Tab-separated table of C-alpha atoms in Angstrom:
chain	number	residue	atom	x	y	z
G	109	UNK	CA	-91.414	-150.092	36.572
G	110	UNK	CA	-92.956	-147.233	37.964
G	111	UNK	CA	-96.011	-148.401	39.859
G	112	UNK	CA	-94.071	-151.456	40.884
G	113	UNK	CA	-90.783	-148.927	42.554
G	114	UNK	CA	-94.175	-147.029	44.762
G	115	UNK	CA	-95.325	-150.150	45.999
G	116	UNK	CA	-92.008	-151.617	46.791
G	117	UNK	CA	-91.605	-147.446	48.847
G	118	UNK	CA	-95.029	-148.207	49.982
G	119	UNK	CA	-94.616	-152.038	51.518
G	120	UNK	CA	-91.247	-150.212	52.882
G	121	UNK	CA	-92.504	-147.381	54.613
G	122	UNK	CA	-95.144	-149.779	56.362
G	123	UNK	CA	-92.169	-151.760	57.735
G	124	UNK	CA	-90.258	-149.128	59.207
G	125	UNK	CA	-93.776	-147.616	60.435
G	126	UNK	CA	-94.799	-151.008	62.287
G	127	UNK	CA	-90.479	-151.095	63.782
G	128	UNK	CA	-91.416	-147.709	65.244
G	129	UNK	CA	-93.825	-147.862	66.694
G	130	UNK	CA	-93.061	-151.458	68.052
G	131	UNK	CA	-90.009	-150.050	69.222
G	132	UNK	CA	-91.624	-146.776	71.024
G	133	UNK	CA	-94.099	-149.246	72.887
G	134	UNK	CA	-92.013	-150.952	75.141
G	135	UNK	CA	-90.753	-148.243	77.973
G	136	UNK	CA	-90.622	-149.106	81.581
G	137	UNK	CA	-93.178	-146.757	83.346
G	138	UNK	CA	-97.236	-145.970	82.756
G	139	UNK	CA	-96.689	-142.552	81.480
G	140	UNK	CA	-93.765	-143.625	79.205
G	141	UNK	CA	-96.365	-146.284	77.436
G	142	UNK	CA	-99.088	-143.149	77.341
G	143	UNK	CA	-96.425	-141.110	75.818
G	144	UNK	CA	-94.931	-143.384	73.474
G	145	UNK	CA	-98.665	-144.489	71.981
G	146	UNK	CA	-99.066	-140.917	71.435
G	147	UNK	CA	-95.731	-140.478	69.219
G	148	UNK	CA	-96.830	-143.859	67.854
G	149	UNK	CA	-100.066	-142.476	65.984
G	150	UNK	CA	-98.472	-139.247	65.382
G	151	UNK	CA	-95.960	-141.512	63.350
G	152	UNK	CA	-98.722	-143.138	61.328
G	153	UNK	CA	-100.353	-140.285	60.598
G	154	UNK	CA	-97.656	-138.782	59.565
G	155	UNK	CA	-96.899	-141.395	57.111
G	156	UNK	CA	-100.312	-141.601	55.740
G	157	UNK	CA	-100.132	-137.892	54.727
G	158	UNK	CA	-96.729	-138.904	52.837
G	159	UNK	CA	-98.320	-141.976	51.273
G	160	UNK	CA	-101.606	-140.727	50.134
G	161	UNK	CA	-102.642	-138.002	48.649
G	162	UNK	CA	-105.333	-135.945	49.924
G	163	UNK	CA	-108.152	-135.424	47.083
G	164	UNK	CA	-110.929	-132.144	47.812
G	165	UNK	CA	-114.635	-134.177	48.553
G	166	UNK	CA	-116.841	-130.954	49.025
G	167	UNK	CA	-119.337	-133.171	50.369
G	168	UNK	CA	-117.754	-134.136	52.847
G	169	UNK	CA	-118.001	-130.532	54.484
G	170	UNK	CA	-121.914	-132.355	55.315
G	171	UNK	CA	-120.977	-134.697	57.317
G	172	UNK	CA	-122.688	-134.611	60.512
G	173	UNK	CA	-124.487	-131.728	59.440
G	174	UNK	CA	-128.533	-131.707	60.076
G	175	UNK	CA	-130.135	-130.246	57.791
G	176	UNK	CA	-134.233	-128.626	57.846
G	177	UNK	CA	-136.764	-130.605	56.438
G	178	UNK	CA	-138.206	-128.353	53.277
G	179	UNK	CA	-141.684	-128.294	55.063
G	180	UNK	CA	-140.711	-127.124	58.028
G	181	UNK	CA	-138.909	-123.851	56.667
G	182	UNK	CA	-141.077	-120.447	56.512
G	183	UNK	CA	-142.750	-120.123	53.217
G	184	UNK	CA	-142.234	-116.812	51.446
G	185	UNK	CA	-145.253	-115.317	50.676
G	186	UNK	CA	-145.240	-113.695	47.120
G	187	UNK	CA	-147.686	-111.113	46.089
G	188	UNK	CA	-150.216	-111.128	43.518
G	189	UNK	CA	-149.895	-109.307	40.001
G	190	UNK	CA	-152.137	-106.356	39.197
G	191	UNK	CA	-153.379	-108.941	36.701
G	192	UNK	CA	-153.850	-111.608	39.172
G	193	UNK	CA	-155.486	-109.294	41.690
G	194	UNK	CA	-158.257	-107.726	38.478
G	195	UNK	CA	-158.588	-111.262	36.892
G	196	UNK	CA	-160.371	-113.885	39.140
G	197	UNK	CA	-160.012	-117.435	38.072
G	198	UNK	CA	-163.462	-117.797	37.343
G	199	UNK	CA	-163.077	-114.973	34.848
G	200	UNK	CA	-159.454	-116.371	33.327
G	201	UNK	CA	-161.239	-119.895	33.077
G	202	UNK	CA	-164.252	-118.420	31.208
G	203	UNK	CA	-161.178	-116.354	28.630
G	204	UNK	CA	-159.298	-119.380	27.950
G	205	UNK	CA	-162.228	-121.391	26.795
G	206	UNK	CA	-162.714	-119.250	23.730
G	207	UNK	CA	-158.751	-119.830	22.928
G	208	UNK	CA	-157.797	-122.599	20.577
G	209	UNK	CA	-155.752	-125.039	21.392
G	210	UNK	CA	-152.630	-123.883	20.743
G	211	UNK	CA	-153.353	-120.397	22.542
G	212	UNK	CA	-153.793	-122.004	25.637
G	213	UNK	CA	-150.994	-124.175	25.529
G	214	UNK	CA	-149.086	-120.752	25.010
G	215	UNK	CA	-151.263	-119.434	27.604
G	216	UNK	CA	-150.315	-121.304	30.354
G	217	UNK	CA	-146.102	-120.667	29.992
G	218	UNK	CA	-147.054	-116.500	31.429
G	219	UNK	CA	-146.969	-117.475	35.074
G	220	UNK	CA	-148.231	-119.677	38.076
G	221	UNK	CA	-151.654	-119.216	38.244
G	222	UNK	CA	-152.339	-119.344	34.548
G	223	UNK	CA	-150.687	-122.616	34.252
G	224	UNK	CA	-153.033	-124.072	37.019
G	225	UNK	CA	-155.831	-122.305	35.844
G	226	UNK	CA	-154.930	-123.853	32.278
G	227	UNK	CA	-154.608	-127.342	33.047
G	228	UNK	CA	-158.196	-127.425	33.942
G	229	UNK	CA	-159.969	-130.690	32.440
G	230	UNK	CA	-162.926	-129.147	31.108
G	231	UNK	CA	-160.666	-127.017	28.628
G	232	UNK	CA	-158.781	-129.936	27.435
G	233	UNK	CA	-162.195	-131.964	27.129
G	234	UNK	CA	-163.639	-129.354	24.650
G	235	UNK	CA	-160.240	-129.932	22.640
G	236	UNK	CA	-160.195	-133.412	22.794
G	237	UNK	CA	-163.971	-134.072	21.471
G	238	UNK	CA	-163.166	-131.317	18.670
G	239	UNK	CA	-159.981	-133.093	17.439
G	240	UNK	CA	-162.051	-137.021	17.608
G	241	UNK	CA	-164.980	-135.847	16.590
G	242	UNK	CA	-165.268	-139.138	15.007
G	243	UNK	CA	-166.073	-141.169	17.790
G	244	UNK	CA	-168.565	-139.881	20.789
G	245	UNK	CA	-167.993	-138.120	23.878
G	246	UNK	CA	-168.854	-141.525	25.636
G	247	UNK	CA	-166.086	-143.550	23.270
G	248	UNK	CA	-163.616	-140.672	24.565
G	249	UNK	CA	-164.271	-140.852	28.399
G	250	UNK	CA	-163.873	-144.428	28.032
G	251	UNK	CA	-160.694	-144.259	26.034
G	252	UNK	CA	-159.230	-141.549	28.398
G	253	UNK	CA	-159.790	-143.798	31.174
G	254	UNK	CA	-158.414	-147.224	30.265
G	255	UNK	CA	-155.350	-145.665	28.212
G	256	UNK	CA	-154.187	-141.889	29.401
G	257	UNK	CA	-155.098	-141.985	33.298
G	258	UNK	CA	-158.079	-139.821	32.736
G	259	UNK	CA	-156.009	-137.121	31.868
G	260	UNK	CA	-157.410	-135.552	28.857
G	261	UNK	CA	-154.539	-132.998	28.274
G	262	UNK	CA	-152.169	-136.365	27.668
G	263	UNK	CA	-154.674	-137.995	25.668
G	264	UNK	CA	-154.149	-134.601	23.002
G	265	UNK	CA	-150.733	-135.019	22.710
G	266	UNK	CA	-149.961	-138.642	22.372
G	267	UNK	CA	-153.229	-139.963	19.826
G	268	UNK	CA	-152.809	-138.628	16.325
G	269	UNK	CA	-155.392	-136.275	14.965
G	270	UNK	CA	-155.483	-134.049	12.034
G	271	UNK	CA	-155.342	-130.183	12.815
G	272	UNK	CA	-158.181	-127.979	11.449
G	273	UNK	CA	-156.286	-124.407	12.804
G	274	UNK	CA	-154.309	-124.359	9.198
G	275	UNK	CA	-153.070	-125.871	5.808
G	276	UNK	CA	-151.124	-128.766	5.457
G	277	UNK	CA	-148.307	-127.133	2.591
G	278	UNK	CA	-145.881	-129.960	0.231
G	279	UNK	CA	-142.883	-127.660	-1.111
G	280	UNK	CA	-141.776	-129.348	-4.384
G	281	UNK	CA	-138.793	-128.662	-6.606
G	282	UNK	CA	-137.103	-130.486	-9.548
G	283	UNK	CA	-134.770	-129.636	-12.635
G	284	UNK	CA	-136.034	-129.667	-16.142
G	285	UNK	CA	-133.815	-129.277	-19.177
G	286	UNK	CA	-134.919	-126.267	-21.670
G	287	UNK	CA	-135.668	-125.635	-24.959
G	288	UNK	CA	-131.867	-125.115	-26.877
G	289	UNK	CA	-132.264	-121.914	-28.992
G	290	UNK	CA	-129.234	-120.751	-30.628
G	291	UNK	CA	-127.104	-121.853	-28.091
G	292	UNK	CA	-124.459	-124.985	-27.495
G	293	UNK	CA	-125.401	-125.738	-23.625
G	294	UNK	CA	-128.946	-126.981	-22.530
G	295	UNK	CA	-130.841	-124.252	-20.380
G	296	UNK	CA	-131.392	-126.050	-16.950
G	297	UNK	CA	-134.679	-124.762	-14.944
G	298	UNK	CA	-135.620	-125.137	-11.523
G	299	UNK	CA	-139.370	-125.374	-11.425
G	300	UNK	CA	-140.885	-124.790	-7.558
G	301	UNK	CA	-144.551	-125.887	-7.243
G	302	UNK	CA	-146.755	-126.893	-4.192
G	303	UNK	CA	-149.315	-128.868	-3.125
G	304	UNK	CA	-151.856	-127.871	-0.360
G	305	UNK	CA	-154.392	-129.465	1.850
G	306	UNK	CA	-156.986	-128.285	3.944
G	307	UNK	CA	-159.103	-130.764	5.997
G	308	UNK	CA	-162.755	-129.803	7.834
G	309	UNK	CA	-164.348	-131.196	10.831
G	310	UNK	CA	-166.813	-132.343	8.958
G	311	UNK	CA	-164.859	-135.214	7.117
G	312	UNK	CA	-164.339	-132.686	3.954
G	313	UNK	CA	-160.908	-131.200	2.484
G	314	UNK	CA	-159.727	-128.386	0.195
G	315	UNK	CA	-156.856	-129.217	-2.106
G	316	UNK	CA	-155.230	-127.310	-4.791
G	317	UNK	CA	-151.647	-127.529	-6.973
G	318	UNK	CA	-150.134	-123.865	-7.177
G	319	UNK	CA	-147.024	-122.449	-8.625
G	320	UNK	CA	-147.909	-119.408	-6.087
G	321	UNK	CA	-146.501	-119.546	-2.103
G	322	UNK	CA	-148.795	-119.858	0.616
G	323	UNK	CA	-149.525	-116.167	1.464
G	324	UNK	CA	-151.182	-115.717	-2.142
G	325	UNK	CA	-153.556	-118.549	-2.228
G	326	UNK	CA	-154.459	-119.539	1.122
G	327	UNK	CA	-157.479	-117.693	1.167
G	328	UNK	CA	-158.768	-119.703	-1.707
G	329	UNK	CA	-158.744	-122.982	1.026
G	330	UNK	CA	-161.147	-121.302	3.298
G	331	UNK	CA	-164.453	-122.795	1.584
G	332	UNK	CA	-165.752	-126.020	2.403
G	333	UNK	CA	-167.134	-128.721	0.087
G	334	UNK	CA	-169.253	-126.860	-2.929
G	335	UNK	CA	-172.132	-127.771	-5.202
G	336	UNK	CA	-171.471	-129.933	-8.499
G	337	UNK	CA	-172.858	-126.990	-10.678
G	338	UNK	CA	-170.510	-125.147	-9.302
G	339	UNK	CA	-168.078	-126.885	-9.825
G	340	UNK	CA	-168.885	-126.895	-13.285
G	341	UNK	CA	-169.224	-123.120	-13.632
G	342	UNK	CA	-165.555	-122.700	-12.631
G	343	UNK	CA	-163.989	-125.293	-14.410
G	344	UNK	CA	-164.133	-122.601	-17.603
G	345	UNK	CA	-161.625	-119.828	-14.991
G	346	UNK	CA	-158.767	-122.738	-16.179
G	347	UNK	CA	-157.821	-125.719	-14.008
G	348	UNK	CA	-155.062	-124.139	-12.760
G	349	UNK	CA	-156.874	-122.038	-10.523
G	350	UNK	CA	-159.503	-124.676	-9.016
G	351	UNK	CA	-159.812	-125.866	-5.633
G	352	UNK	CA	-160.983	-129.438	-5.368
G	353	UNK	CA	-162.492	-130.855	-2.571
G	354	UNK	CA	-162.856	-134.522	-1.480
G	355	UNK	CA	-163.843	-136.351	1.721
G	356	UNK	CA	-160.897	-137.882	4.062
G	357	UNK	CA	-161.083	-140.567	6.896
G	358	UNK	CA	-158.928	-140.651	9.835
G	359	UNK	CA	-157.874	-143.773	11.763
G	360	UNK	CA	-154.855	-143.992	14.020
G	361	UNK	CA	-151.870	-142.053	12.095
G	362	UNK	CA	-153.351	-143.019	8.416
G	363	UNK	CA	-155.018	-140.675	6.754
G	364	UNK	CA	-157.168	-142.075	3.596
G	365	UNK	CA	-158.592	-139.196	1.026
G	366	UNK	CA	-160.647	-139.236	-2.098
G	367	UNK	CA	-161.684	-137.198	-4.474
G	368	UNK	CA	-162.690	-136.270	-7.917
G	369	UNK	CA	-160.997	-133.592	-10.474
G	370	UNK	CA	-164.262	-133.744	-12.634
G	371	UNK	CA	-167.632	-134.175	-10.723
G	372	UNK	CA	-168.576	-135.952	-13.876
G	373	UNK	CA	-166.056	-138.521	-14.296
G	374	UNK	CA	-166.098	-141.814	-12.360
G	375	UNK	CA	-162.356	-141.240	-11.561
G	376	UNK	CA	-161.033	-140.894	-8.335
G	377	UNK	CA	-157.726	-139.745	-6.850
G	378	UNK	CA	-157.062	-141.944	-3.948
G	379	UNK	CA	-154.254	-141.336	-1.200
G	380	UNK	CA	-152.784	-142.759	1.726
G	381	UNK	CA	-151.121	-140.416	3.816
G	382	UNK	CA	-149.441	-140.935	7.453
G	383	UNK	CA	-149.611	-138.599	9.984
G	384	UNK	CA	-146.716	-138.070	12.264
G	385	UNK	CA	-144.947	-135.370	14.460
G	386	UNK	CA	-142.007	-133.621	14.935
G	387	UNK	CA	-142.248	-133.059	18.805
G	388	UNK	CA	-145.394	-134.264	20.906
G	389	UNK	CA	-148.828	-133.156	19.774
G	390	UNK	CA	-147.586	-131.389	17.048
G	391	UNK	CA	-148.662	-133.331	14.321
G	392	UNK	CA	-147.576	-131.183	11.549
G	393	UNK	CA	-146.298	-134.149	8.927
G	394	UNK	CA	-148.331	-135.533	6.688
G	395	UNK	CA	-146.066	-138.581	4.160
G	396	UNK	CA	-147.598	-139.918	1.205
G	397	UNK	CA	-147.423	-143.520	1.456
G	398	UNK	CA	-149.663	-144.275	-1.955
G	399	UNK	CA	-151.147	-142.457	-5.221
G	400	UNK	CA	-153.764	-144.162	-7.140
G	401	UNK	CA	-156.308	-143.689	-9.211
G	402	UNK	CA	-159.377	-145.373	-9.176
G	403	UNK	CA	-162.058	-146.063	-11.253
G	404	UNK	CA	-165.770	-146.642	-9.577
G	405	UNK	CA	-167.612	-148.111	-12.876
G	406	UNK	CA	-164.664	-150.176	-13.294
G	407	UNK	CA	-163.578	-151.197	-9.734
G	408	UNK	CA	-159.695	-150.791	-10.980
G	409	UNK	CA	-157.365	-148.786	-9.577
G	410	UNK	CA	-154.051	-147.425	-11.387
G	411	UNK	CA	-150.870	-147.187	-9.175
G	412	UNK	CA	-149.850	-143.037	-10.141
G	413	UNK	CA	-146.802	-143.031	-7.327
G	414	UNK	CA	-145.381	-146.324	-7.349
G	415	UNK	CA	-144.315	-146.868	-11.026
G	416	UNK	CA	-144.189	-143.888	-13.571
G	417	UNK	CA	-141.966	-143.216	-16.468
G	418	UNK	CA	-138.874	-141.295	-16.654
G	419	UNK	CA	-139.247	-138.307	-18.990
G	420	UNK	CA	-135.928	-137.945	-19.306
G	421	UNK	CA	-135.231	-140.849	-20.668
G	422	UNK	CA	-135.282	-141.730	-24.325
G	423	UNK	CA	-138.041	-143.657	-26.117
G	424	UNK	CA	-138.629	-147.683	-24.900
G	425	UNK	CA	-136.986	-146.931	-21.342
G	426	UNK	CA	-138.109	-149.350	-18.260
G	427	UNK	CA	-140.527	-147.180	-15.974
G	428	UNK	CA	-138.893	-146.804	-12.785
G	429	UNK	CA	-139.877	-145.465	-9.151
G	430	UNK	CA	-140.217	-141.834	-8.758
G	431	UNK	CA	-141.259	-139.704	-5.682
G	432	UNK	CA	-141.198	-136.604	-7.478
G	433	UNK	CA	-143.704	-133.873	-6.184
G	434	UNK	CA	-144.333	-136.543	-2.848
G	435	UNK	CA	-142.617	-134.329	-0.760
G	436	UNK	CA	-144.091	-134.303	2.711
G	437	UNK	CA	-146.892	-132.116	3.851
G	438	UNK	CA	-145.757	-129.067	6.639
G	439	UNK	CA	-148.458	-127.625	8.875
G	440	UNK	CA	-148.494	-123.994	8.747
G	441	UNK	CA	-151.046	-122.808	11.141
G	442	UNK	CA	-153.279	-119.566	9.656
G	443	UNK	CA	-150.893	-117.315	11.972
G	444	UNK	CA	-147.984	-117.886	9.974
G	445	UNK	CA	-149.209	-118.079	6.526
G	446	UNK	CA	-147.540	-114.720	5.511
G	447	UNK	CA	-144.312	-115.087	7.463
G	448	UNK	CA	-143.504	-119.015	7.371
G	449	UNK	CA	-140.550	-120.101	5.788
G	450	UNK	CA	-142.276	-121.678	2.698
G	451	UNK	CA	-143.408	-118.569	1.424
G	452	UNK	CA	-139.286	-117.554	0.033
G	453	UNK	CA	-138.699	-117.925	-3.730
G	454	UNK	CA	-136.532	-120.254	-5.661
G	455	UNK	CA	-133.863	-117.426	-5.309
G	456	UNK	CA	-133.425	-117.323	-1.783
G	457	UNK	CA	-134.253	-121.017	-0.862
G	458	UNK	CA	-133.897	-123.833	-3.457
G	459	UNK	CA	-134.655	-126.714	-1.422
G	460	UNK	CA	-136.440	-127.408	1.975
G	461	UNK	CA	-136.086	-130.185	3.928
G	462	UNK	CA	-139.729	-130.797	5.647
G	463	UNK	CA	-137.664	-133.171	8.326
């Protein structure tokens, strides 16, 4: 009832507006007609004001307003650093082509000039034919022409490529029932290991499984691929503390990777891994996708991800799927591999979520 009572006030006021000011226009004399159309408008306006309400449009303080074109107001002229004024570009150019990659991008957020100076093409063309080293400088111009404008600083961030600046880390947790000694209740353990990566630019990688964190056996991963003997010769310090090393190949955001525990054997560990990131040109996930192993004399490989059996279970159980210790790989670049987050103990973090 309510909005149909204000328009039955509003279709009323109207009527007794229009009898006004019908009745105000019909004196006898010139001036009288002057003055009456005067108090006629005053009327209407007057019962506009009543009838609608007035809302605050701070635009409308702009009307008819001219405003100065952005080019033609004075430009303010700001003055050069002291480091701006000692450093030349020339110089600054010749400094940030001996930063990696991710030291110029960090570079270039200190100010202005080193922004401009940093988006030079000939930096991001060194990066560019160090990340695809795979295919030639001539397959990259090409590429960077007919897909990324011929910008090779987009080209970096938006085509997958492995990073060579650190190690690729897997965190892995999982709960194993103890031994019962003398007790009722079954001892529960949490047992933390991890699994790290290290690829080359040569093709090569580094991999090793470690109870330890990061900070304590990343220095083992800075060797490249070694001899066969040895190979050999460590293989009697324990297996535990061996680095293996393999060859990978890179196409797209799949990552393929082979390699051999024993130099000896005709096994292989075969992996597919894809490589994806968290915010553009990161690339600092690596998921395993497949686990087999493969035998060369053979030509048979052995599924080691998709079906494996439960230990948990009693004797005769179905093998089911597991993804145990297929956690995904973090990149931790060699600046951070005493500080990341991977490096806390079972205590203080039970579980991470790579994301």
């Amino acid at each position: 009832m309510a909005p149909a009572s204000g328009l039955w006030r509003l279709i009323s006021s109207s009527i007794q507006t229009r009898s006004t000011v019908g009745s105000l226009t019909q004196p006898s004399s010139a001036g009288g007609q002057k003055r009456s159309l005067a108090m006629s408008c005053t009327v209407v306006e007057q019962q506009r004001q009543t009838l609608f309400l007035r809302a605050y449009r701070p635009w409308m303080s702009l009307l008819n307003v001219r405003l100065k074109h952005a080019g033609s107001q004075e430009e303010k002229t700001i003055e050069p650093s002291l480091i701006e004024k000692l450093l030349p570009e020339e110089v600054l150019l010749l400094v940030l082509e001996r930063l990696p990659i991710t030291s110029l991008a960090a570079a270039q957020c200190v100010c202005r000039q080193w922004r401009n100076v940093g988006a030079s093409q000939s930096l991001w063309l060194r990066a560019c034919n160090e990340a695809f080293f795979t295919s030639t400088a001539e397959q990259n111009a090409a590429l960077v022409r007919q897909q990324y404008g011929g910008c090779w600083k987009r080209m970096l961030l938006e085509r997958p490529h492995l990073r060579y600046d650190g190690i690729y880390v897997s965190r892995n947790t999982y709960l194993r029932t103890g031994v019962v000694e003398w007790s009722v209740r079954n001892a529960v353990h949490l047992v933390l290991y991890f699994r790290y990566l290290r690829f080359f630019p040569d093709g090569s990688f580094a991999y090793r499984t470690s109870p330890e964190p990061l900070s304590r056996v990343h220095r083992t991963l800075a060797t490249r691929q070694q001899p066969a003997a040895r190979q050999l010769q460590r293989r009697g310090k324990g297996d535990a503390e061996q680095v293996h090393h393999g060859r990978f190949k890179h196409s797209g955001d799949c990552v393929w990777t082979a390699m051999r525990y024993d130099p000896r054997s005709a096994t292989e560990i075969r992996s597919r891994l894809r490589l994806r990131s968290t915010c553009p040109g990161a690339n600092n996930r690596l998921d395993i996708q497949a686990l087999v192993s493969w035998d060369r004399q053979e030509g048979q490989a052995l599924p080691m991800m998709d079906l494996q059996p439960d230990e948990e279970a009693g004797e005769g159980a179905e093998q089911q799927q597991h993804r145990r210790g297929m956690s995904p790989y973090v990149f931790v670049p060699f600046e951070q591999v005493n500080s990341h987050i991977l490096n806390l103990p079972v205590s203080q973090m039970d579980m991470f979520i790579p994301g």
